[in-house]
Tab-separated table of C-alpha atoms in Angstrom:
chain	number	residue	atom	x	y	z
A	410	UNK	CA	22.995	-16.232	-13.056
A	411	UNK	CA	19.481	-14.812	-13.476
A	412	UNK	CA	18.686	-12.879	-16.655
A	413	UNK	CA	15.594	-11.031	-17.835
A	414	UNK	CA	14.990	-10.161	-21.470
A	415	UNK	CA	12.526	-7.304	-21.884
A	416	UNK	CA	11.319	-5.163	-24.797
A	417	UNK	CA	12.390	-1.534	-24.538
A	418	UNK	CA	9.076	-0.274	-23.218
A	419	UNK	CA	8.253	1.935	-20.291
A	420	UNK	CA	7.855	-0.384	-17.333
A	421	UNK	CA	6.243	0.815	-14.121
A	422	UNK	CA	6.633	-0.641	-10.666
A	423	UNK	CA	4.465	-3.700	-10.128
A	424	UNK	CA	6.302	-5.542	-7.380
A	425	UNK	CA	4.541	-6.429	-4.161
A	426	UNK	CA	5.327	-4.006	-1.324
A	427	UNK	CA	6.505	-5.859	1.784
A	428	UNK	CA	5.163	-9.172	0.529
A	429	UNK	CA	2.309	-10.875	2.325
A	430	UNK	CA	4.007	-11.169	5.676
A	431	UNK	CA	4.948	-7.508	5.891
A	432	UNK	CA	1.505	-6.194	4.979
A	433	UNK	CA	-0.043	-8.615	7.438
A	434	UNK	CA	2.239	-7.414	10.241
A	435	UNK	CA	1.484	-3.739	9.585
A	436	UNK	CA	-2.272	-4.232	9.615
A	437	UNK	CA	-2.268	-6.513	12.644
A	438	UNK	CA	-0.202	-3.972	14.582
A	439	UNK	CA	-2.478	-1.112	13.514
A	440	UNK	CA	-5.435	-2.891	15.142
A	441	UNK	CA	-3.859	-2.265	18.543
A	442	UNK	CA	-2.888	1.340	17.810
A	443	UNK	CA	-6.332	2.815	17.087
A	444	UNK	CA	-7.565	5.313	19.668
A	445	UNK	CA	-11.302	5.536	19.020
A	446	UNK	CA	-12.901	3.280	21.639
A	447	UNK	CA	-15.817	2.165	19.469
A	448	UNK	CA	-13.476	1.097	16.696
A	449	UNK	CA	-11.018	-0.496	19.091
A	450	UNK	CA	-13.849	-2.565	20.576
A	451	UNK	CA	-14.648	-3.959	17.136
A	452	UNK	CA	-11.111	-4.578	15.894
A	453	UNK	CA	-9.471	-6.101	18.948
A	454	UNK	CA	-10.435	-9.662	18.010
A	455	UNK	CA	-10.002	-9.208	14.255
A	456	UNK	CA	-6.277	-8.650	13.609
A	457	UNK	CA	-6.198	-11.809	11.487
A	458	UNK	CA	-9.044	-10.551	9.280
A	459	UNK	CA	-7.464	-7.137	8.809
A	460	UNK	CA	-4.144	-8.741	7.915
A	461	UNK	CA	-5.930	-10.845	5.309
A	462	UNK	CA	-7.794	-7.880	3.827
A	463	UNK	CA	-4.602	-5.845	3.625
A	464	UNK	CA	-3.179	-8.458	1.258
A	465	UNK	CA	-6.189	-8.638	-1.084
A	466	UNK	CA	-4.869	-5.926	-3.478
A	467	UNK	CA	-1.716	-7.978	-4.075
A	468	UNK	CA	-2.722	-11.600	-3.871
A	469	UNK	CA	-6.219	-11.385	-5.333
A	470	UNK	CA	-6.714	-8.193	-7.301
A	471	UNK	CA	-3.436	-8.563	-9.195
A	472	UNK	CA	-4.564	-11.998	-10.362
A	473	UNK	CA	-7.669	-10.599	-12.059
A	474	UNK	CA	-5.882	-9.070	-15.038
A	475	UNK	CA	-7.699	-6.798	-17.479
A	476	UNK	CA	-8.912	-3.436	-16.241
A	477	UNK	CA	-8.275	-4.429	-12.626
A	478	UNK	CA	-4.584	-4.789	-13.417
A	479	UNK	CA	-4.468	-1.766	-15.710
A	480	UNK	CA	-5.920	0.617	-13.143
A	481	UNK	CA	-5.152	-1.240	-9.929
A	482	UNK	CA	-1.477	-2.148	-10.174
A	483	UNK	CA	-0.127	1.421	-10.584
A	484	UNK	CA	-2.017	2.518	-7.457
A	485	UNK	CA	0.591	0.814	-5.269
A	486	UNK	CA	3.437	3.296	-5.710
A	487	UNK	CA	4.660	6.829	-6.360
A	488	UNK	CA	7.537	6.944	-8.855
A	489	UNK	CA	8.605	10.473	-8.001
A	490	UNK	CA	11.535	10.771	-10.408
A	491	UNK	CA	9.202	10.391	-13.397
A	492	UNK	CA	8.045	14.009	-13.062
A	493	UNK	CA	11.373	15.277	-11.746
A	494	UNK	CA	10.226	16.634	-8.377
A	495	UNK	CA	11.276	15.910	-4.825
A	496	UNK	CA	8.613	14.152	-2.767
A	497	UNK	CA	7.952	17.256	-0.684
A	498	UNK	CA	7.273	19.300	-3.830
A	499	UNK	CA	4.728	16.974	-5.438
A	500	UNK	CA	1.254	18.590	-5.696
A	501	UNK	CA	-1.581	16.910	-3.813
A	502	UNK	CA	-4.091	17.647	-6.594
A	503	UNK	CA	-3.929	14.541	-8.787
A	504	UNK	CA	-5.827	16.046	-11.689
A	505	UNK	CA	-3.316	18.903	-11.741
A	506	UNK	CA	-0.450	16.412	-11.961
A	507	UNK	CA	-2.176	14.686	-14.877
A	508	UNK	CA	-2.737	18.012	-16.636
A	509	UNK	CA	0.711	19.467	-15.975
A	510	UNK	CA	2.891	16.438	-16.696
A	511	UNK	CA	1.175	14.358	-19.365
A	512	UNK	CA	3.250	14.785	-22.514
A	513	UNK	CA	6.266	16.098	-20.613
A	514	UNK	CA	9.618	14.326	-20.638
A	515	UNK	CA	9.983	11.342	-18.339
A	516	UNK	CA	12.746	12.682	-16.107
A	517	UNK	CA	13.713	9.254	-14.797
A	518	UNK	CA	14.346	7.767	-18.228
A	519	UNK	CA	16.010	10.990	-19.386
A	520	UNK	CA	16.087	9.775	-22.991
A	521	UNK	CA	13.535	12.070	-24.575
A	522	UNK	CA	10.588	9.726	-24.003
A	523	UNK	CA	7.485	11.594	-22.869
A	524	UNK	CA	4.954	10.620	-20.227
A	525	UNK	CA	1.963	9.004	-21.906
A	526	UNK	CA	-0.152	8.179	-18.868
A	527	UNK	CA	0.402	9.616	-15.386
A	528	UNK	CA	-1.642	6.986	-13.477
A	529	UNK	CA	0.370	4.176	-15.066
A	530	UNK	CA	3.833	5.730	-15.031
A	531	UNK	CA	3.795	7.928	-11.928
A	532	UNK	CA	1.426	5.920	-9.710
A	533	UNK	CA	-1.167	7.088	-7.193
A	534	UNK	CA	-0.843	5.352	-3.808
A	535	UNK	CA	-1.561	8.528	-1.806
A	536	UNK	CA	-4.857	9.111	-3.529
A	537	UNK	CA	-5.808	5.444	-3.377
A	538	UNK	CA	-5.646	5.483	0.432
A	539	UNK	CA	-7.667	8.701	0.459
A	540	UNK	CA	-10.298	7.050	-1.732
A	541	UNK	CA	-10.970	4.365	0.878
A	542	UNK	CA	-11.136	6.867	3.733
A	543	UNK	CA	-13.744	8.771	1.727
A	544	UNK	CA	-15.685	5.599	0.939
A	545	UNK	CA	-16.014	4.921	4.649
A	546	UNK	CA	-16.935	8.518	5.449
A	547	UNK	CA	-19.669	8.392	2.818
A	548	UNK	CA	-21.475	5.746	4.907
A	549	UNK	CA	-22.286	8.333	7.591
A	550	UNK	CA	-25.928	9.001	6.680
A	551	UNK	CA	-26.715	5.343	6.111
A	552	UNK	CA	-25.214	4.372	9.459
A	553	UNK	CA	-27.266	7.097	11.149
A	554	UNK	CA	-30.453	5.636	9.688
A	555	UNK	CA	-29.614	1.988	10.388
A	556	UNK	CA	-30.334	0.252	13.687
A	557	UNK	CA	-27.617	-1.970	15.188
A	558	UNK	CA	-28.571	-5.640	15.711
A	559	UNK	CA	-30.493	-6.184	18.938
A	560	UNK	CA	-30.208	-9.964	19.333
A	561	UNK	CA	-28.260	-12.999	18.131
A	562	UNK	CA	-30.530	-13.568	15.139
A	563	UNK	CA	-30.039	-10.010	13.930
A	564	UNK	CA	-26.295	-10.217	14.557
A	565	UNK	CA	-26.092	-13.071	12.046
A	566	UNK	CA	-28.431	-11.484	9.494
A	567	UNK	CA	-26.194	-10.519	6.567
A	568	UNK	CA	-29.030	-8.519	4.997
A	569	UNK	CA	-29.597	-6.296	8.016
A	570	UNK	CA	-28.730	-2.766	6.773
A	571	UNK	CA	-26.434	-2.025	9.723
A	572	UNK	CA	-24.550	-5.294	9.260
A	573	UNK	CA	-24.052	-4.660	5.555
A	574	UNK	CA	-22.630	-1.226	6.321
A	575	UNK	CA	-20.352	-2.538	9.072
A	576	UNK	CA	-19.048	-5.258	6.761
A	577	UNK	CA	-18.344	-2.748	3.990
A	578	UNK	CA	-16.576	-0.466	6.447
A	579	UNK	CA	-14.321	-3.260	7.704
A	580	UNK	CA	-13.478	-4.335	4.157
A	581	UNK	CA	-12.610	-0.800	3.054
A	582	UNK	CA	-10.456	-0.323	6.136
A	583	UNK	CA	-8.487	-3.444	5.307
A	584	UNK	CA	-8.056	-2.505	1.656
A	585	UNK	CA	-6.919	0.979	2.673
A	586	UNK	CA	-4.273	-0.617	4.852
A	587	UNK	CA	-2.533	-2.113	1.874
A	588	UNK	CA	-1.796	1.226	0.236
A	589	UNK	CA	-0.631	2.821	3.467
A	590	UNK	CA	1.717	-0.126	3.892
A	591	UNK	CA	2.950	0.341	0.327
A	592	UNK	CA	4.162	3.853	1.061
A	593	UNK	CA	5.997	2.753	4.204
A	594	UNK	CA	8.147	0.542	1.943
A	595	UNK	CA	10.967	2.783	0.612
A	596	UNK	CA	11.128	1.149	-2.803
A	597	UNK	CA	7.527	2.149	-3.485
A	598	UNK	CA	8.552	5.806	-3.459
A	599	UNK	CA	11.101	5.668	-6.276
A	600	UNK	CA	11.162	4.895	-9.985
A	601	UNK	CA	14.326	2.867	-9.322
A	602	UNK	CA	12.116	0.521	-7.333
A	603	UNK	CA	14.139	-2.582	-8.174
A	604	UNK	CA	17.607	-1.050	-8.262
A	605	UNK	CA	18.362	-1.569	-11.946
A	606	UNK	CA	19.543	2.017	-12.411
A	607	UNK	CA	22.107	1.671	-9.632
A	608	UNK	CA	23.497	-1.855	-9.994
A	609	UNK	CA	21.152	-3.333	-7.370
A	610	UNK	CA	18.785	-5.130	-9.738
A	611	UNK	CA	16.501	-7.492	-7.823
A	612	UNK	CA	16.686	-5.645	-4.512
A	613	UNK	CA	12.923	-5.101	-4.230
A	614	UNK	CA	11.952	-8.729	-3.632
A	615	UNK	CA	15.205	-9.391	-1.790
A	616	UNK	CA	14.418	-6.625	0.707
A	617	UNK	CA	10.692	-7.101	1.235
A	618	UNK	CA	10.444	-10.877	0.971
A	619	UNK	CA	13.767	-12.653	1.444
A	620	UNK	CA	15.045	-10.407	4.231
A	621	UNK	CA	11.637	-10.088	5.913
A	622	UNK	CA	11.413	-13.889	5.900
A	623	UNK	CA	14.418	-13.947	8.230
A	624	UNK	CA	12.272	-12.614	11.091
A	625	UNK	CA	11.133	-15.092	13.710
A	626	UNK	CA	7.492	-15.407	14.735
A	627	UNK	CA	7.580	-12.131	16.660
A	628	UNK	CA	7.477	-9.724	13.703
A	629	UNK	CA	3.991	-8.424	14.585
A	630	UNK	CA	5.070	-7.734	18.154
A	631	UNK	CA	8.302	-6.015	17.126
A	632	UNK	CA	6.368	-3.685	14.813
A	633	UNK	CA	3.766	-2.895	17.468
A	634	UNK	CA	6.400	-2.394	20.154
A	635	UNK	CA	8.390	-0.020	17.945
A	636	UNK	CA	5.292	1.924	16.918
A	637	UNK	CA	4.509	2.609	20.567
A	638	UNK	CA	7.926	4.223	21.032
A	639	UNK	CA	7.404	6.757	18.225
A	640	UNK	CA	6.143	9.965	19.797
A	641	UNK	CA	4.424	12.777	17.866
A	642	UNK	CA	5.460	11.565	14.403
A	643	UNK	CA	5.641	14.307	11.795
A	644	UNK	CA	3.615	12.324	9.266
A	645	UNK	CA	0.509	12.442	11.482
A	646	UNK	CA	0.505	16.239	11.730
A	647	UNK	CA	-0.789	17.245	8.255
A	648	UNK	CA	-4.497	17.983	7.933
A	649	UNK	CA	-5.459	15.651	5.086
A	650	UNK	CA	-5.027	11.989	4.221
A	651	UNK	CA	-3.053	12.782	1.079
A	652	UNK	CA	-0.732	15.143	2.943
A	653	UNK	CA	-0.123	12.487	5.612
A	654	UNK	CA	0.687	9.906	2.946
A	655	UNK	CA	3.006	12.425	1.332
A	656	UNK	CA	4.751	13.132	4.651
A	657	UNK	CA	5.361	9.421	5.215
A	658	UNK	CA	6.674	9.111	1.652
A	659	UNK	CA	9.234	11.834	2.351
A	660	UNK	CA	10.625	9.725	5.199
A	661	UNK	CA	10.457	6.431	3.301
A	662	UNK	CA	12.208	7.885	0.275
A	663	UNK	CA	15.205	9.056	2.330
A	664	UNK	CA	15.913	5.423	3.174
A	665	UNK	CA	16.381	4.274	-0.418
A	666	UNK	CA	20.083	5.251	-0.613
A	667	UNK	CA	20.650	3.756	2.852
A	668	UNK	CA	19.261	0.423	1.705
A	669	UNK	CA	21.395	0.468	-1.421
A	670	UNK	CA	24.451	0.851	0.825
A	671	UNK	CA	23.342	-2.063	3.006
A	672	UNK	CA	22.573	-4.329	0.049
A	673	UNK	CA	25.236	-7.089	0.248
A	674	UNK	CA	26.005	-7.065	-3.477
A	675	UNK	CA	28.988	-9.113	-4.606
A	676	UNK	CA	28.471	-8.401	-8.300
A	677	UNK	CA	26.352	-5.470	-9.574
A	678	UNK	CA	23.413	-6.040	-11.867
A	679	UNK	CA	23.761	-5.262	-15.565
A	680	UNK	CA	21.411	-3.873	-18.187
A	681	UNK	CA	22.366	-4.308	-21.835
A	682	UNK	CA	20.408	-3.150	-24.866
A	683	UNK	CA	20.509	-5.396	-27.903
A	684	UNK	CA	18.253	-5.387	-30.966
A	685	UNK	CA	15.495	-3.400	-29.293
A	686	UNK	CA	15.532	-5.588	-26.196
A	687	UNK	CA	16.862	-5.142	-22.678
A	688	UNK	CA	18.882	-7.996	-21.255
A	689	UNK	CA	18.954	-7.698	-17.486
A	690	UNK	CA	21.215	-9.701	-15.215
A	691	UNK	CA	20.320	-9.494	-11.539
A	692	UNK	CA	22.884	-8.473	-8.971
A	693	UNK	CA	24.637	-11.264	-7.151
A	694	UNK	CA	24.508	-10.797	-3.401
A	695	UNK	CA	25.175	-12.501	-0.106
A	696	UNK	CA	22.304	-14.439	1.539
A	697	UNK	CA	19.343	-12.615	3.063
A	698	UNK	CA	20.517	-13.719	6.504
A	699	UNK	CA	23.531	-11.430	6.089
A	700	UNK	CA	21.454	-8.408	5.057
A	701	UNK	CA	18.974	-9.081	7.859
A	702	UNK	CA	21.541	-8.116	10.483
A	703	UNK	CA	21.743	-4.534	9.218
A	704	UNK	CA	18.336	-4.101	7.564
A	705	UNK	CA	16.260	-5.423	10.471
A	706	UNK	CA	15.940	-2.112	12.380
A	707	UNK	CA	15.027	-0.235	9.196
A	708	UNK	CA	12.324	-2.758	8.323
A	709	UNK	CA	10.805	-2.666	11.804
A	710	UNK	CA	10.845	1.140	11.808
A	711	UNK	CA	9.299	1.342	8.345
A	712	UNK	CA	6.508	-1.045	9.249
A	713	UNK	CA	5.928	0.691	12.586
A	714	UNK	CA	5.438	4.021	10.832
A	715	UNK	CA	3.045	2.379	8.391
A	716	UNK	CA	1.042	0.869	11.258
A	717	UNK	CA	0.836	4.223	13.057
A	718	UNK	CA	-0.410	6.059	9.993
A	719	UNK	CA	-2.881	3.299	9.204
A	720	UNK	CA	-4.343	3.365	12.726
A	721	UNK	CA	-4.620	7.142	12.473
A	722	UNK	CA	-6.485	6.929	9.160
A	723	UNK	CA	-8.758	4.186	10.474
A	724	UNK	CA	-9.665	6.474	13.371
A	725	UNK	CA	-10.260	9.364	10.973
A	726	UNK	CA	-12.479	7.284	8.706
A	727	UNK	CA	-14.429	5.961	11.695
A	728	UNK	CA	-15.112	9.492	12.918
A	729	UNK	CA	-16.195	10.585	9.426
A	730	UNK	CA	-18.627	7.669	9.352
A	731	UNK	CA	-20.250	9.020	12.528
A	732	UNK	CA	-18.610	6.671	15.038
A	733	UNK	CA	-21.090	3.830	14.425
A	734	UNK	CA	-21.369	1.141	17.094
A	735	UNK	CA	-19.880	-1.508	14.850
A	736	UNK	CA	-18.967	-3.587	17.883
A	737	UNK	CA	-22.599	-4.720	17.709
A	738	UNK	CA	-21.831	-6.421	14.386
A	739	UNK	CA	-20.857	-10.007	15.224
A	740	UNK	CA	-21.558	-11.930	12.022
A	741	UNK	CA	-19.316	-14.826	11.005
A	742	UNK	CA	-19.227	-13.571	7.415
A	743	UNK	CA	-15.611	-13.481	6.251
A	744	UNK	CA	-14.157	-11.537	3.285
A	745	UNK	CA	-12.196	-14.319	1.594
A	746	UNK	CA	-12.208	-12.348	-1.665
A	747	UNK	CA	-13.322	-8.794	-2.350
A	748	UNK	CA	-14.555	-7.135	-5.540
A	749	UNK	CA	-12.031	-4.871	-7.224
A	750	UNK	CA	-12.606	-1.164	-6.591
A	751	UNK	CA	-11.777	1.193	-9.456
A	752	UNK	CA	-9.808	4.366	-8.648
A	753	UNK	CA	-12.115	7.394	-8.603
A	754	UNK	CA	-9.633	10.288	-8.650
A	755	UNK	CA	-8.830	10.396	-12.375
A	756	UNK	CA	-10.823	9.933	-15.562
A	757	UNK	CA	-11.446	6.340	-16.627
A	758	UNK	CA	-13.323	5.404	-19.827
A	759	UNK	CA	-16.919	4.495	-19.015
A	760	UNK	CA	-16.588	0.959	-20.379
A	761	UNK	CA	-13.629	0.274	-18.098
A	762	UNK	CA	-15.103	2.033	-15.075
A	763	UNK	CA	-18.127	-0.268	-15.188
A	764	UNK	CA	-15.980	-3.375	-15.210
A	765	UNK	CA	-16.426	-5.292	-11.984
A	766	UNK	CA	-14.060	-8.109	-11.127
A	767	UNK	CA	-14.934	-10.818	-8.651
């Protein structure tokens, strides 16, 4: 029997969405779903690199601690119940959300506790993805002024302005992919992200890691194949990145109750409060192999939608950057680790904003 003993503090979602294998599959599939020819030419032999980059925010950034954890970890989710609105009714202006809901009652806790910090308690995944699209678009003028490499020597020159821009663009695309993937995971669109409020405690890791691990070696192909069957998805129709992320969240969130029903629980989880502490006992459930039989189609569909939206946003960012001929960039430089990028859509104290983690 697994028990957790926690102080009675407000705890926000910090679990990994999809785990490494799921994020990798989404980003690898997205490589083959882009439509812009210039971008497709560059990405077609880099699915492994994009899959790696898409996992950096979990496996590297979360290990940095400090300000990277404080401002980075909450950017992986949207805990909608905290402010008491349905997904479709959430404003797309983040500063307005901060202004309107800071100090208001936390509707998920429903115990009189007020919201102290919107970025930490509510999350910001939609705006995080938008940040990386904008970072790529901001390279437009520099790309226009930079000459692509003209020979092998220039292709391998890491200091060539065009190569530096192409490298930054690829890195930002991969990082963006993580947050798009987050929102395709249903439990990253709810404050009950680990099922403790409904007797399903521990479902987050069970769903995204244990059950996903039941797939054979064809997960990437299944996601790509399913994505190609989805015609005119509603979440690609909105005009802005944030609205597209919101539209996908609406769909993902509707699957939370479905997954609770499919969770093979044999004994519900328990939460007891004693002496100012929470004692949590995880739900007991049948093996992941049992859940895999019914959850498999949902997982493939979720990841396929994430891959489609990611490819769409990669195309959009590429166009905003001026459609640079990044296929000319052929350096062997590989982004094993990437510097942490601070969120730029809410106010951060100057001392923290200047913190750079490597």
